[in-house]
């Protein structure tokens, strides 16, 4: 699925170099424009910007949780809906690197129209990320019950 209308998302991070290492080196997002206080990334075709907030070194980004399918889903969160093979490869990479999951990779809403693979984890600044996938993303992404 190509992105015809990419979104723009900006989040705060505690350290620009740490964000570059996590989003650029580890997740493989290409870097765009930057300064010493912000950096643009290509997050699967979307413009994702990390803005420096040094206060996060003492007080990380916080979230609350909302119950979904028996799990406490962190809110706010952001991420990408991947193809299933890419989701599986990312889950394997995260496990291999010892990333601590807030919600381990699993199949949510199994047997229902919204069945999806999902996982939640945090970046080094405390921003919650969700990556998910569907067996048939095009037909299932917005399917109602």
GROMACS .gro file of N, CA, C and O in nm, residues 30-143:
model
  456
   30UNK      N    1   1.478   0.652   0.731
   30UNK     CA    2   1.571   0.745   0.669
   30UNK      C    3   1.555   0.884   0.730
   30UNK      O    4   1.443   0.928   0.759
   31UNK      N    5   1.667   0.952   0.749
   31UNK     CA    6   1.665   1.086   0.807
   31UNK      C    7   1.652   1.190   0.697
   31UNK      O    8   1.713   1.180   0.592
   32UNK      N    9   1.571   1.293   0.725
   32UNK     CA   10   1.555   1.407   0.635
   32UNK      C   11   1.624   1.528   0.693
   32UNK      O   12   1.735   1.518   0.745
   33UNK      N   13   1.557   1.641   0.689
   33UNK     CA   14   1.613   1.765   0.743
   33UNK      C   15   1.630   1.754   0.894
   33UNK      O   16   1.561   1.677   0.960
   34UNK      N   17   1.719   1.838   0.948
   34UNK     CA   18   1.738   1.837   1.092
   34UNK      C   19   1.809   1.963   1.137
   34UNK      O   20   1.862   2.039   1.056
   35UNK      N   21   1.809   1.982   1.267
   35UNK     CA   22   1.888   2.086   1.332
   35UNK      C   23   1.938   2.024   1.463
   35UNK      O   24   1.920   1.905   1.485
   36UNK      N   25   1.994   2.105   1.550
   36UNK     CA   26   2.039   2.048   1.677
   36UNK      C   27   1.923   2.028   1.774
   36UNK      O   28   1.941   1.971   1.881
   37UNK      N   29   1.801   2.072   1.738
   37UNK     CA   30   1.686   2.057   1.828
   37UNK      C   31   1.570   1.977   1.768
   37UNK      O   32   1.468   1.959   1.833
   38UNK      N   33   1.582   1.931   1.646
   38UNK     CA   34   1.478   1.847   1.586
   38UNK      C   35   1.536   1.768   1.469
   38UNK      O   36   1.640   1.804   1.414
   39UNK      N   37   1.468   1.659   1.433
   39UNK     CA   38   1.509   1.577   1.319
   39UNK      C   39   1.386   1.514   1.254
   39UNK      O   40   1.295   1.467   1.323
   40UNK      N   41   1.382   1.518   1.121
   40UNK     CA   42   1.276   1.454   1.042
   40UNK      C   43   1.316   1.311   1.008
   40UNK      O   44   1.433   1.287   0.973
   41UNK      N   45   1.220   1.221   1.011
   41UNK     CA   46   1.241   1.083   0.966
   41UNK      C   47   1.132   1.043   0.869
   41UNK      O   48   1.019   1.093   0.876
   42UNK      N   49   1.166   0.952   0.780
   42UNK     CA   50   1.068   0.888   0.692
   42UNK      C   51   1.021   0.763   0.764
   42UNK      O   52   1.089   0.660   0.765
   43UNK      N   53   0.905   0.770   0.828
   43UNK     CA   54   0.848   0.658   0.902
   43UNK      C   55   0.749   0.587   0.810
   43UNK      O   56   0.632   0.620   0.806
   44UNK      N   57   0.802   0.493   0.730
   44UNK     CA   58   0.721   0.415   0.637
   44UNK      C   59   0.640   0.506   0.545
   44UNK      O   60   0.521   0.484   0.521
   45UNK      N   61   0.704   0.612   0.494
   45UNK     CA   62   0.639   0.703   0.400
   45UNK      C   63   0.572   0.823   0.463
   45UNK      O   64   0.516   0.906   0.393
   46UNK      N   65   0.577   0.835   0.594
   46UNK     CA   66   0.516   0.947   0.664
   46UNK      C   67   0.625   1.037   0.723
   46UNK      O   68   0.733   0.990   0.757
   47UNK      N   69   0.594   1.165   0.736
   47UNK     CA   70   0.691   1.259   0.793
   47UNK      C   71   0.677   1.258   0.945
   47UNK      O   72   0.577   1.302   1.002
   48UNK      N   73   0.779   1.208   1.010
   48UNK     CA   74   0.783   1.193   1.155
   48UNK      C   75   0.896   1.278   1.209
   48UNK      O   76   1.010   1.265   1.166
   49UNK      N   77   0.865   1.368   1.301
   49UNK     CA   78   0.963   1.463   1.351
   49UNK      C   79   0.981   1.446   1.502
   49UNK      O   80   0.884   1.440   1.577
   50UNK      N   81   1.105   1.440   1.544
   50UNK     CA   82   1.140   1.435   1.686
   50UNK      C   83   1.193   1.572   1.727
   50UNK      O   84   1.292   1.620   1.670
   51UNK      N   85   1.127   1.633   1.824
   51UNK     CA   86   1.168   1.763   1.876
   51UNK      C   87   1.228   1.745   2.014
   51UNK      O   88   1.171   1.677   2.099
   52UNK      N   89   1.342   1.810   2.036
   52UNK     CA   90   1.411   1.799   2.163
   52UNK      C   91   1.335   1.869   2.276
   52UNK      O   92   1.294   1.984   2.264
   53UNK      N   93   1.317   1.795   2.386
   53UNK     CA   94   1.265   1.852   2.510
   53UNK      C   95   1.355   1.798   2.621
   53UNK      O   96   1.331   1.690   2.674
   54UNK      N   97   1.461   1.871   2.658
   54UNK     CA   98   1.555   1.823   2.758
   54UNK      C   99   1.490   1.791   2.893
   54UNK      O  100   1.543   1.712   2.971
   55UNK      N  101   1.374   1.851   2.923
   55UNK     CA  102   1.305   1.823   3.050
   55UNK      C  103   1.264   1.677   3.061
   55UNK      O  104   1.244   1.625   3.171
   56UNK      N  105   1.256   1.606   2.947
   56UNK     CA  106   1.217   1.465   2.949
   56UNK      C  107   1.324   1.376   3.012
   56UNK      O  108   1.296   1.262   3.048
   57UNK      N  109   1.447   1.428   3.026
   57UNK     CA  110   1.553   1.348   3.089
   57UNK      C  111   1.516   1.319   3.234
   57UNK      O  112   1.548   1.212   3.286
   58UNK      N  113   1.448   1.412   3.300
   58UNK     CA  114   1.406   1.390   3.438
   58UNK      C  115   1.263   1.336   3.447
   58UNK      O  116   1.230   1.263   3.539
   59UNK      N  117   1.179   1.373   3.353
   59UNK     CA  118   1.038   1.334   3.354
   59UNK      C  119   0.998   1.279   3.217
   59UNK      O  120   0.961   1.355   3.129
   60UNK      N  121   1.008   1.146   3.197
   60UNK     CA  122   0.976   1.090   3.066
   60UNK      C  123   0.831   1.114   3.026
   60UNK      O  124   0.746   1.143   3.112
   61UNK      N  125   0.804   1.105   2.897
   61UNK     CA  126   0.668   1.115   2.845
   61UNK      C  127   0.585   1.012   2.920
   61UNK      O  128   0.629   0.900   2.944
   62UNK      N  129   0.465   1.050   2.957
   62UNK     CA  130   0.380   0.955   3.028
   62UNK      C  131   0.253   0.930   2.949
   62UNK      O  132   0.215   1.007   2.863
   63UNK      N  133   0.189   0.819   2.981
   63UNK     CA  134   0.064   0.784   2.915
   63UNK      C  135  -0.024   0.713   3.017
   63UNK      O  136   0.021   0.674   3.124
   64UNK      N  137  -0.150   0.699   2.983
   64UNK     CA  138  -0.237   0.615   3.063
   64UNK      C  139  -0.276   0.497   2.976
   64UNK      O  140  -0.237   0.489   2.859
   65UNK      N  141  -0.349   0.403   3.031
   65UNK     CA  142  -0.388   0.287   2.951
   65UNK      C  143  -0.540   0.279   2.941
   65UNK      O  144  -0.613   0.327   3.028
   66UNK      N  145  -0.583   0.220   2.831
   66UNK     CA  146  -0.724   0.199   2.803
   66UNK      C  147  -0.743   0.050   2.776
   66UNK      O  148  -0.666  -0.007   2.699
   67UNK      N  149  -0.841  -0.016   2.837
   67UNK     CA  150  -0.858  -0.159   2.814
   67UNK      C  151  -0.908  -0.191   2.673
   67UNK      O  152  -1.008  -0.137   2.629
   68UNK      N  153  -0.833  -0.277   2.604
   68UNK     CA  154  -0.870  -0.325   2.471
   68UNK      C  155  -0.833  -0.471   2.464
   68UNK      O  156  -0.716  -0.507   2.484
   69UNK      N  157  -0.928  -0.558   2.440
   69UNK     CA  158  -0.905  -0.701   2.422
   69UNK      C  159  -0.824  -0.760   2.538
   69UNK      O  160  -0.733  -0.840   2.518
   70UNK      N  161  -0.855  -0.715   2.661
   70UNK     CA  162  -0.790  -0.770   2.778
   70UNK      C  163  -0.652  -0.715   2.808
   70UNK      O  164  -0.583  -0.765   2.896
   71UNK      N  165  -0.609  -0.612   2.737
   71UNK     CA  166  -0.478  -0.551   2.759
   71UNK      C  167  -0.495  -0.403   2.790
   71UNK      O  168  -0.589  -0.339   2.745
   72UNK      N  169  -0.401  -0.348   2.864
   72UNK     CA  170  -0.397  -0.205   2.889
   72UNK      C  171  -0.319  -0.136   2.780
   72UNK      O  172  -0.196  -0.134   2.782
   73UNK      N  173  -0.389  -0.078   2.684
   73UNK     CA  174  -0.325  -0.013   2.569
   73UNK      C  175  -0.279   0.128   2.609
   73UNK      O  176  -0.360   0.207   2.657
   74UNK      N  177  -0.149   0.159   2.591
   74UNK     CA  178  -0.102   0.292   2.626
   74UNK      C  179  -0.158   0.399   2.533
   74UNK      O  180  -0.163   0.381   2.411
   75UNK      N  181  -0.203   0.510   2.593
   75UNK     CA  182  -0.258   0.622   2.518
   75UNK      C  183  -0.192   0.748   2.571
   75UNK      O  184  -0.187   0.768   2.692
   76UNK      N  185  -0.139   0.835   2.484
   76UNK     CA  186  -0.140   0.823   2.338
   76UNK      C  187  -0.035   0.723   2.289
   76UNK      O  188   0.057   0.687   2.362
   77UNK      N  189  -0.053   0.683   2.164
   77UNK     CA  190   0.046   0.600   2.096
   77UNK      C  191   0.034   0.627   1.946
   77UNK      O  192  -0.063   0.685   1.900
   78UNK      N  193   0.135   0.586   1.872
   78UNK     CA  194   0.134   0.599   1.728
   78UNK      C  195   0.211   0.481   1.671
   78UNK      O  196   0.278   0.408   1.743
   79UNK      N  197   0.198   0.460   1.541
   79UNK     CA  198   0.269   0.351   1.476
   79UNK      C  199   0.226   0.339   1.332
   79UNK      O  200   0.170   0.433   1.275
   80UNK      N  201   0.248   0.222   1.276
   80UNK     CA  202   0.221   0.199   1.135
   80UNK      C  203   0.153   0.064   1.120
   80UNK      O  204   0.183  -0.030   1.193
   81UNK      N  205   0.061   0.056   1.023
   81UNK     CA  206  -0.002  -0.070   0.987
   81UNK      C  207   0.081  -0.130   0.873
   81UNK      O  208   0.084  -0.079   0.762
   82UNK      N  209   0.152  -0.237   0.906
   82UNK     CA  210   0.244  -0.301   0.811
   82UNK      C  211   0.178  -0.419   0.740
   82UNK      O  212   0.073  -0.467   0.783
   83UNK      N  213   0.242  -0.467   0.635
   83UNK     CA  214   0.206  -0.596   0.578
   83UNK      C  215   0.249  -0.701   0.679
   83UNK      O  216   0.342  -0.681   0.757
   84UNK      N  217   0.181  -0.817   0.680
   84UNK     CA  218   0.205  -0.918   0.783
   84UNK      C  219   0.351  -0.964   0.787
   84UNK      O  220   0.409  -0.978   0.895
   85UNK      N  221   0.413  -0.987   0.673
   85UNK     CA  222   0.553  -1.033   0.672
   85UNK      C  223   0.646  -0.928   0.734
   85UNK      O  224   0.738  -0.962   0.809
   86UNK      N  225   0.622  -0.801   0.706
   86UNK     CA  226   0.704  -0.694   0.764
   86UNK      C  227   0.680  -0.684   0.914
   86UNK      O  228   0.774  -0.660   0.991
   87UNK      N  229   0.555  -0.703   0.959
   87UNK     CA  230   0.524  -0.701   1.102
   87UNK      C  231   0.597  -0.815   1.174
   87UNK      O  232   0.657  -0.794   1.279
   88UNK      N  233   0.591  -0.934   1.115
   88UNK     CA  234   0.659  -1.049   1.176
   88UNK      C  235   0.809  -1.026   1.184
   88UNK      O  236   0.873  -1.058   1.284
   89UNK      N  237   0.868  -0.969   1.077
   89UNK     CA  238   1.013  -0.942   1.077
   89UNK      C  239   1.048  -0.839   1.183
   89UNK      O  240   1.149  -0.852   1.253
   90UNK      N  241   0.965  -0.735   1.199
   90UNK     CA  242   0.991  -0.634   1.301
   90UNK      C  243   0.979  -0.695   1.440
   90UNK      O  244   1.064  -0.670   1.527
   91UNK      N  245   0.877  -0.776   1.464
   91UNK     CA  246   0.862  -0.842   1.595
   91UNK      C  247   0.984  -0.928   1.626
   91UNK      O  248   1.036  -0.925   1.739
   92UNK      N  249   1.032  -1.002   1.527
   92UNK     CA  250   1.151  -1.086   1.547
   92UNK      C  251   1.274  -1.000   1.579
   92UNK      O  252   1.353  -1.034   1.667
   93UNK      N  253   1.290  -0.889   1.508
   93UNK     CA  254   1.403  -0.799   1.532
   93UNK      C  255   1.397  -0.740   1.672
   93UNK      O  256   1.499  -0.735   1.743
   94UNK      N  257   1.280  -0.695   1.713
   94UNK     CA  258   1.264  -0.637   1.846
   94UNK      C  259   1.296  -0.740   1.954
   94UNK      O  260   1.366  -0.709   2.051
   95UNK      N  261   1.246  -0.862   1.938
   95UNK     CA  262   1.274  -0.969   2.034
   95UNK      C  263   1.424  -0.997   2.040
   95UNK      O  264   1.482  -1.012   2.148
   96UNK      N  265   1.488  -1.007   1.923
   96UNK     CA  266   1.630  -1.039   1.915
   96UNK      C  267   1.716  -0.932   1.983
   96UNK      O  268   1.823  -0.963   2.034
   97UNK      N  269   1.668  -0.808   1.984
   97UNK     CA  270   1.743  -0.698   2.046
   97UNK      C  271   1.698  -0.672   2.190
   97UNK      O  272   1.739  -0.573   2.250
   98UNK      N  273   1.613  -0.758   2.242
   98UNK     CA  274   1.574  -0.747   2.382
   98UNK      C  275   1.485  -0.628   2.415
   98UNK      O  276   1.482  -0.584   2.530
   99UNK      N  277   1.411  -0.579   2.316
   99UNK     CA  278   1.319  -0.468   2.343
   99UNK      C  279   1.210  -0.518   2.438
   99UNK      O  280   1.155  -0.626   2.419
  100UNK      N  281   1.181  -0.438   2.539
  100UNK     CA  282   1.076  -0.474   2.634
  100UNK      C  283   0.942  -0.428   2.577
  100UNK      O  284   0.923  -0.311   2.546
  101UNK      N  285   0.852  -0.522   2.562
  101UNK     CA  286   0.719  -0.491   2.508
  101UNK      C  287   0.626  -0.449   2.621
  101UNK      O  288   0.626  -0.510   2.728
  102UNK      N  289   0.545  -0.348   2.595
  102UNK     CA  290   0.434  -0.316   2.685
  102UNK      C  291   0.324  -0.420   2.665
  102UNK      O  292   0.263  -0.465   2.760
  103UNK      N  293   0.299  -0.453   2.538
  103UNK     CA  294   0.209  -0.563   2.501
  103UNK      C  295   0.284  -0.648   2.399
  103UNK      O  296   0.318  -0.601   2.290
  104UNK      N  297   0.312  -0.772   2.437
  104UNK     CA  298   0.385  -0.865   2.350
  104UNK      C  299   0.311  -0.883   2.217
  104UNK      O  300   0.187  -0.874   2.213
  105UNK      N  301   0.382  -0.913   2.109
  105UNK     CA  302   0.316  -0.939   1.982
  105UNK      C  303   0.215  -1.053   1.995
  105UNK      O  304   0.245  -1.157   2.053
  106UNK      N  305   0.094  -1.028   1.945
  106UNK     CA  306  -0.011  -1.129   1.949
  106UNK      C  307  -0.120  -1.095   1.848
  106UNK      O  308  -0.118  -0.987   1.788
  107UNK      N  309  -0.217  -1.185   1.830
  107UNK     CA  310  -0.330  -1.163   1.741
  107UNK      C  311  -0.447  -1.114   1.826
  107UNK      O  312  -0.493  -1.184   1.917
  108UNK      N  313  -0.496  -0.995   1.796
  108UNK     CA  314  -0.607  -0.933   1.867
  108UNK      C  315  -0.736  -0.956   1.788
  108UNK      O  316  -0.734  -0.960   1.666
  109UNK      N  317  -0.847  -0.969   1.859
  109UNK     CA  318  -0.980  -0.986   1.800
  109UNK      C  319  -0.984  -1.109   1.709
  109UNK      O  320  -1.044  -1.107   1.601
  110UNK      N  321  -0.919  -1.216   1.752
  110UNK     CA  322  -0.909  -1.337   1.671
  110UNK      C  323  -1.046  -1.389   1.629
  110UNK      O  324  -1.137  -1.398   1.709
  111UNK      N  325  -1.059  -1.417   1.498
  111UNK     CA  326  -1.183  -1.468   1.441
  111UNK      C  327  -1.289  -1.364   1.413
  111UNK      O  328  -1.396  -1.396   1.363
  112UNK      N  329  -1.261  -1.237   1.444
  112UNK     CA  330  -1.356  -1.128   1.419
  112UNK      C  331  -1.313  -1.048   1.296
  112UNK      O  332  -1.199  -1.060   1.250
  113UNK      N  333  -1.402  -0.963   1.242
  113UNK     CA  334  -1.365  -0.884   1.123
  113UNK      C  335  -1.241  -0.797   1.143
  113UNK      O  336  -1.166  -0.775   1.050
  114UNK      N  337  -1.215  -0.750   1.264
  114UNK     CA  338  -1.099  -0.665   1.289
  114UNK      C  339  -0.976  -0.740   1.335
  114UNK      O  340  -0.883  -0.680   1.390
  115UNK      N  341  -0.971  -0.871   1.311
  115UNK     CA  342  -0.855  -0.951   1.354
  115UNK      C  343  -0.726  -0.888   1.304
  115UNK      O  344  -0.715  -0.852   1.186
  116UNK      N  345  -0.628  -0.874   1.395
  116UNK     CA  346  -0.504  -0.807   1.360
  116UNK      C  347  -0.390  -0.854   1.450
  116UNK      O  348  -0.411  -0.892   1.564
  117UNK      N  349  -0.272  -0.850   1.395
  117UNK     CA  350  -0.150  -0.872   1.474
  117UNK      C  351  -0.111  -0.735   1.530
  117UNK      O  352  -0.118  -0.634   1.459
  118UNK      N  353  -0.070  -0.731   1.657
  118UNK     CA  354  -0.034  -0.604   1.718
  118UNK      C  355   0.076  -0.622   1.821
  118UNK      O  356   0.095  -0.733   1.873
  119UNK      N  357   0.147  -0.516   1.848
  119UNK     CA  358   0.249  -0.513   1.954
  119UNK      C  359   0.271  -0.368   1.994
  119UNK      O  360   0.255  -0.276   1.913
  120UNK      N  361   0.304  -0.348   2.121
  120UNK     CA  362   0.329  -0.215   2.176
  120UNK      C  363   0.463  -0.214   2.247
  120UNK      O  364   0.496  -0.308   2.320
  121UNK      N  365   0.538  -0.107   2.228
  121UNK     CA  366   0.664  -0.087   2.300
  121UNK      C  367   0.690   0.063   2.305
  121UNK      O  368   0.617   0.142   2.244
  122UNK      N  369   0.792   0.104   2.380
  122UNK     CA  370   0.822   0.245   2.399
  122UNK      C  371   0.956   0.280   2.335
  122UNK      O  372   1.048   0.199   2.334
  123UNK      N  373   0.966   0.405   2.287
  123UNK     CA  374   1.097   0.455   2.245
  123UNK      C  375   1.174   0.498   2.370
  123UNK      O  376   1.118   0.497   2.481
  124UNK      N  377   1.301   0.534   2.358
  124UNK     CA  378   1.380   0.569   2.477
  124UNK      C  379   1.326   0.688   2.556
  124UNK      O  380   1.355   0.701   2.674
  125UNK      N  381   1.246   0.775   2.493
  125UNK     CA  382   1.191   0.891   2.563
  125UNK      C  383   1.056   0.862   2.627
  125UNK      O  384   0.999   0.949   2.692
  126UNK      N  385   1.002   0.743   2.608
  126UNK     CA  386   0.874   0.706   2.667
  126UNK      C  387   0.754   0.721   2.576
  126UNK      O  388   0.641   0.706   2.620
  127UNK      N  389   0.776   0.750   2.446
  127UNK     CA  390   0.666   0.756   2.351
  127UNK      C  391   0.621   0.614   2.318
  127UNK      O  392   0.703   0.529   2.282
  128UNK      N  393   0.491   0.587   2.331
  128UNK     CA  394   0.437   0.454   2.304
  128UNK      C  395   0.416   0.434   2.154
  128UNK      O  396   0.362   0.522   2.086
  129UNK      N  397   0.459   0.319   2.103
  129UNK     CA  398   0.442   0.284   1.962
  129UNK      C  399   0.361   0.155   1.950
  129UNK      O  400   0.380   0.062   2.029
  130UNK      N  401   0.275   0.151   1.851
  130UNK     CA  402   0.203   0.029   1.815
  130UNK      C  403   0.229   0.001   1.668
  130UNK      O  404   0.211   0.089   1.583
  131UNK      N  405   0.270  -0.121   1.639
  131UNK     CA  406   0.278  -0.167   1.501
  131UNK      C  407   0.181  -0.281   1.489
  131UNK      O  408   0.172  -0.367   1.577
  132UNK      N  409   0.103  -0.280   1.380
  132UNK     CA  410   0.002  -0.382   1.361
  132UNK      C  411   0.000  -0.428   1.217
  132UNK      O  412   0.062  -0.366   1.130
  133UNK      N  413  -0.071  -0.538   1.193
  133UNK     CA  414  -0.085  -0.593   1.057
  133UNK      C  415  -0.215  -0.672   1.050
  133UNK      O  416  -0.266  -0.721   1.151
  134UNK      N  417  -0.268  -0.683   0.929
  134UNK     CA  418  -0.386  -0.763   0.901
  134UNK      C  419  -0.350  -0.867   0.796
  134UNK      O  420  -0.258  -0.846   0.716
  135UNK      N  421  -0.425  -0.977   0.792
  135UNK     CA  422  -0.401  -1.077   0.687
  135UNK      C  423  -0.423  -1.013   0.550
  135UNK      O  424  -0.349  -1.039   0.457
  136UNK      N  425  -0.529  -0.931   0.537
  136UNK     CA  426  -0.557  -0.859   0.413
  136UNK      C  427  -0.583  -0.713   0.451
  136UNK      O  428  -0.697  -0.673   0.476
  137UNK      N  429  -0.477  -0.637   0.456
  137UNK     CA  430  -0.483  -0.499   0.505
  137UNK      C  431  -0.584  -0.415   0.428
  137UNK      O  432  -0.659  -0.337   0.488
  138UNK      N  433  -0.589  -0.429   0.298
  138UNK     CA  434  -0.676  -0.345   0.217
  138UNK      C  435  -0.824  -0.365   0.251
  138UNK      O  436  -0.899  -0.270   0.256
  139UNK      N  437  -0.866  -0.489   0.276
  139UNK     CA  438  -1.007  -0.512   0.304
  139UNK      C  439  -1.042  -0.507   0.452
  139UNK      O  440  -1.156  -0.487   0.488
  140UNK      N  441  -0.943  -0.524   0.540
  140UNK     CA  442  -0.972  -0.535   0.683
  140UNK      C  443  -0.946  -0.408   0.763
  140UNK      O  444  -0.999  -0.395   0.874
  141UNK      N  445  -0.867  -0.317   0.715
  141UNK     CA  446  -0.822  -0.202   0.793
  141UNK      C  447  -0.938  -0.124   0.856
  141UNK      O  448  -0.934  -0.091   0.974
  142UNK      N  449  -1.042  -0.097   0.779
  142UNK     CA  450  -1.154  -0.019   0.831
  142UNK      C  451  -1.285  -0.097   0.835
  142UNK      O  452  -1.392  -0.039   0.846
  143UNK      N  453  -1.275  -0.228   0.830
  143UNK     CA  454  -1.395  -0.312   0.829
  143UNK      C  455  -1.468  -0.305   0.964
  143UNK      O  456  -1.407  -0.316   1.070
   0.00000   0.00000   0.00000
